[in-house]
Amino acid sequence: MKIGVLSLQGGVIEHINHLKKLDIEAIEVKKIDDLKNIDGIILPGGESTTIGKLLKDTNIFLPLKALIQSGLPTWGTCAGMILLAKEIENDERRHLQVMDIKVKRNAFGSQIDSFKRIDIIPEVSNKPIELVFIRAPYIREVGNNVHIIHKVEDKIVAAKQNNILVTSFHPELTDDLSFHRYFINMIK
């Protein structure tokens, strides 16, 4: 199995290291050719506006969107979730628009409002999972075919629609591999 990690900006190496711990080949996706022969892709946290611009500058935008729409398993963490959303509440920009969700950027506050918490998310693991929120968005609205995986304080922070998984938080910034295993199982 080969999983791509969009490597234009953001938390790339952390996802790659988690995949390697699970004996998965990680491919850095920096150009169109890197999209060939991958079984899934992770869109990491970072700056969604910058990553969105770089997707277009590198001409990856349209081929990536087509792959996701045709069923490529895709996971967006934090900024990756914003890139995948059909609508962004507090921003007129739109990016890939492949998941039927409306997100709010920096919804939990600024950098100084970043926080951690530990929750049990039965669909992902029966053990407590550390959740790291950094200038995190959350999902304000979901379409009928979106499955909510987890909420924090009644705010949707993890969801799935067909081949797409999104999390407001950063599993790659912890030692826990549960969400990476969950994504690998989506691919299988």
XYZ file of N, CA and C in Angstrom:
564
model
N 0.843 -1.188 0.000
C 0.000 0.000 0.000
C 0.883 1.245 0.000
N 0.494 2.225 -0.813
C 1.207 3.501 -0.877
C 0.220 4.624 -0.590
N 0.552 5.446 0.408
C -0.296 6.588 0.748
C 0.487 7.863 0.494
N -0.111 8.752 -0.287
C 0.496 10.044 -0.546
C 0.207 11.006 0.587
N 1.144 11.906 0.828
C 0.940 13.015 1.760
C 1.218 14.282 0.960
N 0.194 15.116 0.804
C 0.371 16.366 0.069
C 1.478 17.155 0.750
N 2.540 17.436 0.013
C 3.769 17.965 0.611
C 4.107 19.356 0.094
N 3.116 20.231 0.075
C 3.334 21.592 -0.401
C 3.618 22.550 0.748
N 3.038 22.271 1.921
C 3.215 23.110 3.108
C 2.521 22.405 4.256
N 2.981 22.635 5.471
C 2.279 22.114 6.635
C 2.933 20.899 7.263
N 2.122 20.153 8.030
C 2.604 19.041 8.854
C 2.801 17.755 8.079
N 3.733 17.761 7.166
C 3.953 16.634 6.251
C 4.729 15.501 6.915
N 5.881 15.808 7.464
C 6.785 14.762 7.966
C 6.145 13.977 9.114
N 5.305 14.626 9.899
C 4.652 13.943 11.020
C 3.724 12.835 10.513
N 2.971 13.118 9.433
C 2.124 12.075 8.846
C 2.986 10.965 8.246
N 4.044 11.339 7.557
C 4.937 10.339 6.946
C 5.507 9.425 8.025
N 5.946 10.002 9.134
C 6.520 9.191 10.217
C 5.493 8.223 10.802
N 4.240 8.665 10.958
C 3.201 7.771 11.466
C 2.935 6.633 10.484
N 2.886 6.939 9.201
C 2.664 5.887 8.198
C 3.810 4.872 8.211
N 5.031 5.357 8.332
C 6.192 4.456 8.381
C 6.124 3.530 9.596
N 5.657 4.069 10.735
C 5.510 3.238 11.946
C 4.525 2.096 11.722
N 3.600 2.301 10.783
C 2.598 1.282 10.459
C 3.002 0.465 9.228
N 4.263 0.567 8.832
C 4.809 -0.160 7.680
C 4.076 0.146 6.378
N 3.693 1.415 6.218
C 3.043 1.875 5.003
C 4.031 2.748 4.250
N 4.119 2.545 2.935
C 4.984 3.392 2.122
C 4.324 4.757 1.949
N 5.042 5.809 2.345
C 4.532 7.178 2.248
C 5.196 7.871 1.063
N 4.376 8.488 0.227
C 4.858 9.192 -0.959
C 4.611 10.682 -0.761
N 5.660 11.492 -0.880
C 5.486 12.941 -0.814
C 4.894 13.411 -2.138
N 3.734 14.032 -2.083
C 3.063 14.515 -3.293
C 3.377 16.001 -3.457
N 4.248 16.283 -4.435
C 4.664 17.664 -4.722
C 4.345 18.074 -6.157
N 4.066 17.073 -7.009
C 3.759 17.358 -8.413
C 2.755 16.329 -8.919
N 2.197 16.577 -10.089
C 1.139 15.715 -10.635
C 1.567 14.254 -10.700
N 2.785 13.997 -11.153
C 3.256 12.601 -11.289
C 3.231 11.838 -9.972
N 3.346 12.554 -8.857
C 3.337 11.897 -7.545
C 1.965 11.323 -7.192
N 0.927 11.741 -7.928
C -0.424 11.225 -7.681
C -0.627 9.835 -8.280
N 0.290 9.418 -9.156
C 0.151 8.112 -9.806
C 0.457 6.999 -8.815
N -0.312 5.953 -8.885
C -0.058 4.733 -8.112
C -0.127 4.902 -6.598
N -0.916 5.872 -6.111
C -1.141 5.937 -4.665
C -2.522 5.363 -4.371
N -2.637 4.766 -3.185
C -3.888 4.128 -2.775
C -4.764 5.052 -1.934
N -4.201 6.159 -1.496
C -4.910 7.132 -0.681
C -4.037 8.353 -0.533
N -4.615 9.443 -0.014
C -3.834 10.668 0.183
C -4.268 11.375 1.458
N -3.293 11.985 2.122
C -3.542 12.797 3.313
C -3.244 14.255 2.955
N -4.199 15.130 3.270
C -3.994 16.570 3.129
C -3.732 17.085 4.533
N -2.500 17.484 4.835
C -2.126 17.795 6.215
C -2.606 19.157 6.686
N -2.422 19.378 7.981
C -2.646 20.697 8.538
C -1.573 21.645 8.047
N -1.843 22.910 8.172
C -0.934 23.952 7.701
C -1.758 25.209 7.510
N -1.525 25.915 6.426
C -2.279 27.131 6.120
C -3.098 26.858 4.874
N -4.408 26.753 5.026
C -5.270 26.337 3.916
C -5.183 27.279 2.717
N -5.068 28.569 2.965
C -4.975 29.521 1.856
C -3.698 29.282 1.051
N -2.593 29.073 1.740
C -1.306 28.822 1.079
C -1.338 27.501 0.320
N -1.834 26.449 0.971
C -1.883 25.136 0.311
C -2.807 25.200 -0.906
N -3.953 25.878 -0.770
C -4.878 26.028 -1.894
C -4.231 26.722 -3.073
N -3.463 27.779 -2.795
C -2.755 28.498 -3.863
C -1.696 27.602 -4.502
N -0.944 26.879 -3.678
C 0.107 26.003 -4.207
C -0.466 24.842 -5.019
N -1.651 24.353 -4.636
C -2.301 23.303 -5.430
C -2.526 23.779 -6.864
N -2.911 25.030 -7.009
C -3.132 25.590 -8.350
C -1.819 25.905 -9.048
N -0.858 26.483 -8.323
C 0.439 26.839 -8.913
C 1.186 25.614 -9.445
N 1.006 24.467 -8.775
C 1.704 23.239 -9.181
C 0.872 22.398 -10.155
N -0.337 22.885 -10.498
C -1.269 22.180 -11.393
C -1.763 20.846 -10.838
N -1.663 20.668 -9.522
C -2.154 19.445 -8.885
C -3.662 19.531 -8.637
N -4.192 20.739 -8.520
C -5.576 20.979 -8.107
C -6.591 20.112 -8.859
N -6.687 20.255 -10.168
C -7.719 19.536 -10.933
C -7.521 18.027 -10.938
N -6.284 17.515 -11.154
C -6.113 16.057 -11.091
C -6.444 15.476 -9.715
N -6.072 16.196 -8.654
C -6.377 15.725 -7.301
C -7.883 15.711 -7.076
N -8.562 16.774 -7.449
C -10.013 16.842 -7.294
C -10.685 15.696 -8.040
N -10.237 15.428 -9.270
C -10.817 14.339 -10.069
C -10.597 12.988 -9.396
N -9.404 12.763 -8.846
C -9.109 11.499 -8.159
C -10.007 11.315 -6.933
N -10.170 12.379 -6.150
C -11.016 12.297 -4.958
C -12.457 12.012 -5.367
N -12.929 12.713 -6.386
C -14.312 12.517 -6.846
C -14.520 11.121 -7.419
N -13.453 10.509 -7.915
C -13.583 9.155 -8.458
C -13.331 8.074 -7.406
N -13.141 8.479 -6.135
C -13.083 7.494 -5.055
C -11.765 7.331 -4.327
N -10.736 8.125 -4.653
C -9.458 7.993 -3.935
C -9.673 8.281 -2.448
N -9.350 7.329 -1.556
C -9.472 7.596 -0.125
C -8.623 8.814 0.259
N -9.253 9.752 0.949
C -8.634 11.045 1.245
C -8.924 11.416 2.685
N -7.881 11.908 3.370
C -8.035 12.354 4.757
C -7.459 13.761 4.865
N -8.277 14.683 5.336
C -7.826 16.048 5.574
C -7.804 16.361 7.047
N -6.632 16.787 7.546
C -6.521 17.201 8.950
C -6.429 18.727 9.001
N -7.264 19.338 9.801
C -7.268 20.779 10.050
C -7.365 21.569 8.738
N -6.276 22.125 8.231
C -6.323 22.852 6.959
C -6.798 21.939 5.837
N -6.446 20.663 5.902
C -6.906 19.704 4.901
C -8.419 19.597 4.878
N -9.045 19.701 6.053
C -10.502 19.689 6.138
C -11.083 20.911 5.434
N -10.466 22.061 5.627
C -10.924 23.292 4.974
C -10.801 23.155 3.455
N -9.708 22.567 2.984
C -9.494 22.384 1.544
C -10.567 21.501 0.916
N -11.073 20.527 1.665
C -12.036 19.559 1.127
C -13.491 20.044 1.208
N -13.763 21.020 2.074
C -15.136 21.474 2.333
C -15.764 22.173 1.130
N -17.064 21.923 0.949
C -17.817 22.634 -0.105
C -17.999 24.096 0.252
N -18.079 24.397 1.551
C -18.323 25.785 1.948
C -17.499 26.142 3.177
N -16.977 27.373 3.198
C -16.223 27.895 4.334
C -17.000 29.105 4.846
N -17.475 29.010 6.082
C -18.373 30.038 6.618
C -17.763 31.429 6.631
N -16.565 31.558 7.122
C -15.986 32.880 7.330
C -14.888 33.203 6.309
N -15.081 32.732 5.079
C -14.082 32.965 4.025
C -14.781 32.794 2.682
N -14.610 33.741 1.788
C -15.248 33.629 0.474
C -14.510 32.651 -0.443
N -13.279 32.307 -0.102
C -12.520 31.366 -0.927
C -13.105 29.968 -0.837
N -12.938 29.215 -1.900
C -13.307 27.802 -1.950
C -12.128 27.071 -2.554
N -11.973 25.816 -2.157
C -10.832 25.053 -2.654
C -11.342 23.847 -3.446
N -11.121 22.630 -2.961
C -11.490 21.426 -3.721
C -13.001 21.190 -3.758
N -13.714 21.561 -2.719
C -15.179 21.465 -2.649
C -15.712 20.060 -2.967
N -15.129 19.038 -2.334
C -15.528 17.660 -2.614
C -16.315 17.000 -1.483
N -16.399 17.649 -0.326
C -17.129 17.074 0.802
C -18.265 18.011 1.196
N -19.430 17.428 1.434
C -20.637 18.199 1.694
C -20.676 18.676 3.149
N -19.740 19.573 3.473
C -19.666 20.161 4.812
C -19.436 21.665 4.686
N -19.876 22.370 5.734
C -19.597 23.796 5.868
C -18.709 23.937 7.097
N -17.519 24.513 6.915
C -16.574 24.637 8.028
C -16.380 26.098 8.398
N -15.949 26.278 9.622
C -15.585 27.606 10.111
C -14.100 27.580 10.434
N -13.334 28.444 9.772
C -11.890 28.519 10.005
C -11.598 29.104 11.387
N -10.498 28.682 12.001
C -10.045 29.199 13.303
C -11.201 29.291 14.308
N -12.083 28.311 14.257
C -13.338 28.370 15.006
C -13.147 28.298 16.523
N -12.092 27.646 16.966
C -11.846 27.555 18.403
C -11.004 28.722 18.907
N -10.618 29.629 18.003
C -9.831 30.793 18.403
C -8.477 30.827 17.714
N -7.637 31.732 18.176
C -6.328 31.952 17.571
C -5.299 30.950 18.111
N -4.048 31.159 17.752
C -2.957 30.269 18.165
C -2.926 30.076 19.684
N -3.135 31.151 20.440
C -3.053 31.030 21.907
C -4.225 30.246 22.492
N -5.267 30.040 21.694
C -6.416 29.262 22.147
C -6.289 27.775 21.808
N -5.161 27.377 21.239
C -4.929 25.968 20.910
C -5.003 25.136 22.188
N -5.450 23.874 22.042
C -5.633 23.053 23.241
C -5.541 21.569 22.892
N -5.402 20.772 23.950
C -5.416 19.307 23.839
C -6.523 18.783 24.732
N -7.042 17.634 24.354
C -7.979 16.922 25.222
C -7.879 15.442 24.896
N -8.391 14.627 25.781
C -8.363 13.182 25.576
C -9.805 12.686 25.558
N -10.161 11.986 24.485
C -11.510 11.460 24.323
C -11.451 10.018 23.849
N -12.534 9.313 24.074
C -12.703 7.993 23.469
C -13.620 8.172 22.267
N -13.169 7.687 21.128
C -13.939 7.771 19.886
C -14.169 6.328 19.439
N -15.292 5.723 19.867
C -15.516 4.285 19.682
C -15.327 3.790 18.249
N -15.683 4.584 17.273
C -15.540 4.144 15.884
C -14.076 3.972 15.477
N -13.187 4.688 16.172
C -11.767 4.687 15.809
C -10.955 3.792 16.743
N -11.230 3.856 18.043
C -10.491 3.062 19.023
C -11.280 3.016 20.328
N -11.149 1.910 21.056
C -11.805 1.848 22.367
C -10.899 2.398 23.468
N -9.714 2.868 23.086
C -8.786 3.486 24.032
C -8.861 4.999 23.904
N -8.546 5.734 24.965
C -8.536 7.195 24.885
C -7.516 7.679 23.842
N -7.904 8.714 23.105
C -7.068 9.294 22.059
C -6.821 10.757 22.401
N -5.559 11.178 22.307
C -5.236 12.584 22.514
C -5.594 13.370 21.253
N -6.328 14.454 21.422
C -6.733 15.315 20.310
C -6.043 16.665 20.483
N -5.312 17.084 19.443
C -4.563 18.341 19.480
C -5.211 19.315 18.503
N -5.702 20.435 19.037
C -6.372 21.456 18.231
C -5.485 22.700 18.160
N -5.081 23.083 16.941
C -4.248 24.263 16.741
C -4.951 25.187 15.748
N -5.414 26.334 16.220
C -6.188 27.259 15.363
C -7.202 26.467 14.542
N -7.870 25.577 15.210
C -8.664 24.546 14.532
C -9.999 25.051 13.993
N -10.378 24.527 12.835
C -11.731 24.736 12.337
C -12.656 23.713 12.991
N -13.946 23.877 12.792
C -14.878 22.791 13.059
C -15.974 22.847 12.015
N -16.757 21.783 11.961
C -17.808 21.671 10.957
C -19.093 22.250 11.522
N -19.659 23.223 10.810
C -20.905 23.873 11.233
C -22.137 23.142 10.726
N -22.037 22.605 9.492
C -23.175 21.915 8.890
C -22.669 20.735 8.080
N -23.487 19.670 8.038
C -23.153 18.501 7.223
C -24.328 18.171 6.305
N -24.001 17.628 5.141
C -25.029 17.140 4.233
C -25.573 15.811 4.729
N -26.643 15.353 4.098
C -27.322 14.116 4.513
C -26.431 12.886 4.469
N -25.470 12.854 3.569
C -24.637 11.657 3.409
C -23.309 11.756 4.165
N -23.205 12.691 5.098
C -21.987 12.830 5.907
C -22.224 12.174 7.260
N -21.300 11.314 7.636
C -21.357 10.593 8.910
C -20.488 11.320 9.934
N -21.089 11.733 11.041
C -20.342 12.412 12.107
C -19.656 11.355 12.965
N -18.347 11.488 13.107
C -17.558 10.541 13.900
C -17.367 11.035 15.330
N -17.158 12.353 15.497
C -16.903 12.861 16.853
C -17.242 14.342 16.951
N -17.680 14.716 18.169
C -17.951 16.113 18.495
C -17.192 16.474 19.767
N -16.829 17.752 19.878
C -16.259 18.320 21.096
C -17.130 19.525 21.435
N -17.721 19.493 22.622
C -18.606 20.578 23.054
C -19.670 20.866 21.983
N -20.301 19.824 21.465
C -21.348 19.920 20.440
C -20.861 20.448 19.094
N -19.549 20.535 18.913
C -18.977 20.984 17.643
C -18.405 19.772 16.912
N -18.743 19.625 15.642
C -18.292 18.461 14.870
C -16.816 18.633 14.521
N -15.991 17.663 14.956
C -14.542 17.747 14.745
C -13.981 16.570 13.956
N -14.825 15.586 13.638
C -14.387 14.465 12.796
C -15.620 13.935 12.069
N -15.451 13.702 10.769
C -16.573 13.219 9.964
C -16.046 12.462 8.752
N -16.980 11.751 8.108
C -16.620 10.930 6.957
C -17.760 10.996 5.939
N -17.392 11.059 4.677
C -18.362 10.983 3.588
C -17.753 10.105 2.507
N -18.328 8.931 2.330
C -17.827 7.974 1.344
C -16.329 7.750 1.533
N -15.499 8.206 0.599
C -14.054 7.968 0.629
C -13.274 9.074 1.340
N -13.977 10.035 1.952
C -13.299 11.200 2.533
C -13.466 11.220 4.051
N -12.347 11.389 4.749
C -12.296 11.525 6.205
C -11.735 12.908 6.520
N -12.303 13.587 7.506
C -11.743 14.863 7.945
C -11.691 14.920 9.462
N -10.636 15.594 9.965
C -10.503 15.842 11.396
C -10.056 17.284 11.601
N -10.647 17.935 12.605
C -10.239 19.300 12.964
C -8.890 19.291 13.670
N -8.585 18.186 14.280
C -7.404 18.042 15.132
C -6.279 17.329 14.379
N -5.145 17.197 15.054
C -3.912 16.696 14.446
C -3.448 15.383 15.081
N -3.948 14.229 14.634
C -3.467 12.958 15.185
C -1.972 12.738 14.950
N -1.428 13.361 13.919
C -0.009 13.188 13.594
C 0.911 13.857 14.608
N 0.369 14.719 15.476
C 1.185 15.402 16.480
C 1.184 14.686 17.821
N 0.653 13.466 17.838
C 0.649 12.652 19.055
C 1.366 11.335 18.744
N 1.537 10.504 19.755
C 2.133 9.179 19.540
C 1.088 8.153 19.141
N -0.182 8.520 19.215
C -1.275 7.595 18.935
C -1.425 7.379 17.427
N -1.531 6.136 17.013
C -1.648 5.797 15.592
C -3.071 5.400 15.197
N -4.034 5.557 16.108
C -5.399 5.076 15.873
C -6.035 5.656 14.616
N -5.940 6.968 14.412
C -6.587 7.573 13.245
C -5.885 7.168 11.952
N -4.576 6.999 11.999
C -3.863 6.536 10.796
C -4.281 5.100 10.461
N -4.453 4.260 11.493
C -4.958 2.898 11.265
C -6.374 2.941 10.675
N -7.197 3.821 11.221
C -8.575 3.972 10.751
C -8.578 4.332 9.259
N -7.726 5.271 8.866
C -7.644 5.678 7.463
C -7.140 4.516 6.591
N -6.146 3.794 7.058
C -5.633 2.633 6.312
C -6.755 1.608 6.112
N -7.579 1.403 7.135
C -8.700 0.469 7.016
C -9.751 0.963 6.026
N -9.902 2.290 5.908
C -10.790 2.840 4.882
C -10.285 2.460 3.485
N -8.982 2.444 3.309
C -8.386 2.123 2.014
C -8.560 0.640 1.708
N -8.382 -0.194 2.737
C -8.506 -1.643 2.532
C -9.934 -1.985 2.178
